[in-house]
Amino acid sequence: MLKILIEPLQYEFMQRSLIIAIIVGIICAVVGSYLMVQRLALLGDAISHSVLPGLAIAFILDINIFIGAFVAGLISTLCINIIRNNSKIKEDAAMGIVFSAFFALGITLITVVQKENKIDLNHFLFGNILGVSLSDVKDTIIIAIFVLLIVFLFYKELLFYTFDKLGAKSVGLPVNLLDTGLMILIGLTIVASLKAVGVILVLSLLITPACTAYLLVNRLHEVMILGVFFGVISSISGMYLSYYFNLPSGPAIVLVATLLFIFSFLFSPNHGLITGFLKLKYNQIKS
Amino acid sequence: MGNLNSLAVENLSVSYRQVEALRNVSFQVLPHRVTGIIGPNGAGKSTMMKAMLGLIPYQFGSILLDNQPLIKQKSRIAYVPQRSQIDWTYPATVWDVVMMGRVKKTGWLLPFSKMSRLTVKKALEKVQMSDFCHRPIGELSGGQQQRVFLARSLAQSADIFFFDEPFAGVDQKTETIIFNIFRELAQEGKIVLVVNHDLGESINNFDNLILVNKNLIASGTKEEVLQEENLYNAYSGKVSFFSQNQKLIA
Ligand SMILES: Nc1ncnc2c1ncn2[C@@H]1O[C@H](COP(=O)(O)OP(=O)(O)OP(=O)(O)O)[C@@H](O)[C@H]1O
Ligand SMILES: [Mg+2]
């Protein structure tokens, strides 16, 4: 058993990718908790699809792809807000328009340049965790420290703001700043996760572990901590599955995360489908 | 905190894009009194409160507390939004929510002090919710949820209290608890402003009333405001309302 766990670690690329996978599991669960409680899952999806043209342009211009992706994500949220605030189109429709447009632009750009540059569209879409470099690891660690520090330092303000925006505004909290800050955290987290799972599946890492935890505990920080636990378990098991069964790492991680969610959904002590059914039966027999 | 003089709203006009919600409304709110804002659905009661608090922009008007703009004195304000505006499935306990009342007073980067915890404990005792302190907010009755928000506003140690429909869907017990606390706050010299669209018996618990329906219909003591003519103007002829109320105040 131990041998199974240790064997892949003799390869440096496996060490690197495991580190990335674990970090991504942590920050996605924390930031994803904010997405979940604000019902912004769709926004997470929108931003992650929107970073694609940024990746492509950064690649063409040979600048850091983290920066390219982040800028594209920022521009897309800006576009969504412009449409929403200046017309009667609702937020979800605005997201739909913007993110599909950005996604289409990204795919077009990558297809045009991929032949001569020997890059693979699939790596952008589904991640290429086995191809991470040491500098990728460094960038990811810096982003993670920044994200976690912000959440830790502004926890009480963000809790108030995400629970009751009007209440927070009425006491004079800078709600626009908090909102922008959250968007930046979401953007950074998505960008940091691209190598591991790619633009299409990152939503799963953001939302699924947080939801799994939400069915089990009742306070935001508990959701985050338990979510981190589930996220990290998913990342590690996904990586090993990918190593031994030659599966793409992103989908493997996502499938493990989903499995954990299904368990929580069925067996959560308070909200589980099967636990609820068993309780009902038990009470019927007793009375 | 210092003695309050009064809250003065002058010529307040609010529009949402094309919809005009309030037109040129002026009135005064005095401390030592529980003041109700009444009017039919869509009259602009919530809008008025939000505009006064600086939560939505207004086209014209001024809102002064002790001759200074109210929005410059946010630390003196406690606001309880309409219950329907809150997501009650949010992962938070009663304690977490009441603690939010101490966020601004605590300040950036600092943890809650012992004093704050004590303040929150006392607020929970006052609304008789101490036993529910660890309960998730989604597992409370409507009346209990409303009391949690009342506790949060008490924990803010404010001078001026805004409540938007605190009695919507609450039980008799909660209504009594809430009115008793309003009375205490008024006796301490606070300004207490309550939106209430119900014109039932509970209206007797207010000292002063502000009657709106896009325009200001009347403001003053409840005897002055609950005149047949005023009610007719506000509710445009729903006779049952005022004949009932005439009896109540008689
Ligand atoms: N966000 C908004 N956008 C556009 N119009 C709005 C908005 N909010 C309120 N209105 C309109 O402004 C008017 C006043 O609404 P408001 O919510 O202030 O009424 P209210 O007196 O609080 O009613 P209720 O008793 O139903 O709570 C209504 O005509 C309403 O349709
Ligand atoms: Mg209202």
PDB file of N, CA and C in Angstrom, chain A residues 3 6 26-27 84 99 103-104 132 170 180 225 230:
ATOM      1  N   LYS A   3       3.818   1.498  -0.846  1.00  0.00           N
ATOM      2  CA  LYS A   3       4.589   1.540  -2.086  1.00  0.00           C
ATOM      3  C   LYS A   3       3.776   2.232  -3.187  1.00  0.00           C
ATOM      4  N   ILE A   6       4.027   5.896  -2.592  1.00  0.00           N
ATOM      5  CA  ILE A   6       5.339   6.537  -2.706  1.00  0.00           C
ATOM      6  C   ILE A   6       5.897   6.480  -4.131  1.00  0.00           C
ATOM      7  N   ILE A  26      -7.225  23.464  -2.090  1.00  0.00           N
ATOM      8  CA  ILE A  26      -7.446  24.321  -0.918  1.00  0.00           C
ATOM      9  C   ILE A  26      -8.122  25.642  -1.305  1.00  0.00           C
ATOM     10  N   ILE A  27      -7.504  26.384  -2.227  1.00  0.00           N
ATOM     11  CA  ILE A  27      -8.057  27.724  -2.486  1.00  0.00           C
ATOM     12  C   ILE A  27      -9.398  27.669  -3.208  1.00  0.00           C
ATOM     13  N   ARG A  84     -25.342  44.703 -17.693  1.00  0.00           N
ATOM     14  CA  ARG A  84     -26.387  44.600 -16.680  1.00  0.00           C
ATOM     15  C   ARG A  84     -26.838  45.974 -16.187  1.00  0.00           C
ATOM     16  N   PHE A  99     -19.667  35.277 -21.642  1.00  0.00           N
ATOM     17  CA  PHE A  99     -18.717  34.184 -21.501  1.00  0.00           C
ATOM     18  C   PHE A  99     -18.657  33.312 -22.752  1.00  0.00           C
ATOM     19  N   PHE A 103     -15.248  32.779 -24.819  1.00  0.00           N
ATOM     20  CA  PHE A 103     -14.828  31.400 -25.013  1.00  0.00           C
ATOM     21  C   PHE A 103     -14.593  31.135 -26.501  1.00  0.00           C
ATOM     22  N   ALA A 104     -15.539  31.597 -27.318  1.00  0.00           N
ATOM     23  CA  ALA A 104     -15.424  31.399 -28.766  1.00  0.00           C
ATOM     24  C   ALA A 104     -14.171  32.095 -29.291  1.00  0.00           C
ATOM     25  N   VAL A 132       3.513  20.926 -15.509  1.00  0.00           N
ATOM     26  CA  VAL A 132       3.792  22.164 -14.768  1.00  0.00           C
ATOM     27  C   VAL A 132       5.286  22.317 -14.508  1.00  0.00           C
ATOM     28  N   SER A 170     -25.338  49.682   5.099  1.00  0.00           N
ATOM     29  CA  SER A 170     -25.948  50.656   6.014  1.00  0.00           C
ATOM     30  C   SER A 170     -25.018  51.012   7.174  1.00  0.00           C
ATOM     31  N   THR A 180     -15.467  44.006  -5.339  1.00  0.00           N
ATOM     32  CA  THR A 180     -14.334  43.930  -6.262  1.00  0.00           C
ATOM     33  C   THR A 180     -13.276  42.970  -5.726  1.00  0.00           C
ATOM     34  N   ILE A 225     -13.464  25.016   5.881  1.00  0.00           N
ATOM     35  CA  ILE A 225     -12.454  24.072   6.368  1.00  0.00           C
ATOM     36  C   ILE A 225     -12.752  22.660   5.882  1.00  0.00           C
ATOM     37  N   PHE A 230     -12.225  18.130   1.685  1.00  0.00           N
ATOM     38  CA  PHE A 230     -12.747  17.382   0.535  1.00  0.00           C
ATOM     39  C   PHE A 230     -11.987  17.728  -0.745  1.00  0.00           C
TER      40      PHE A 230
END
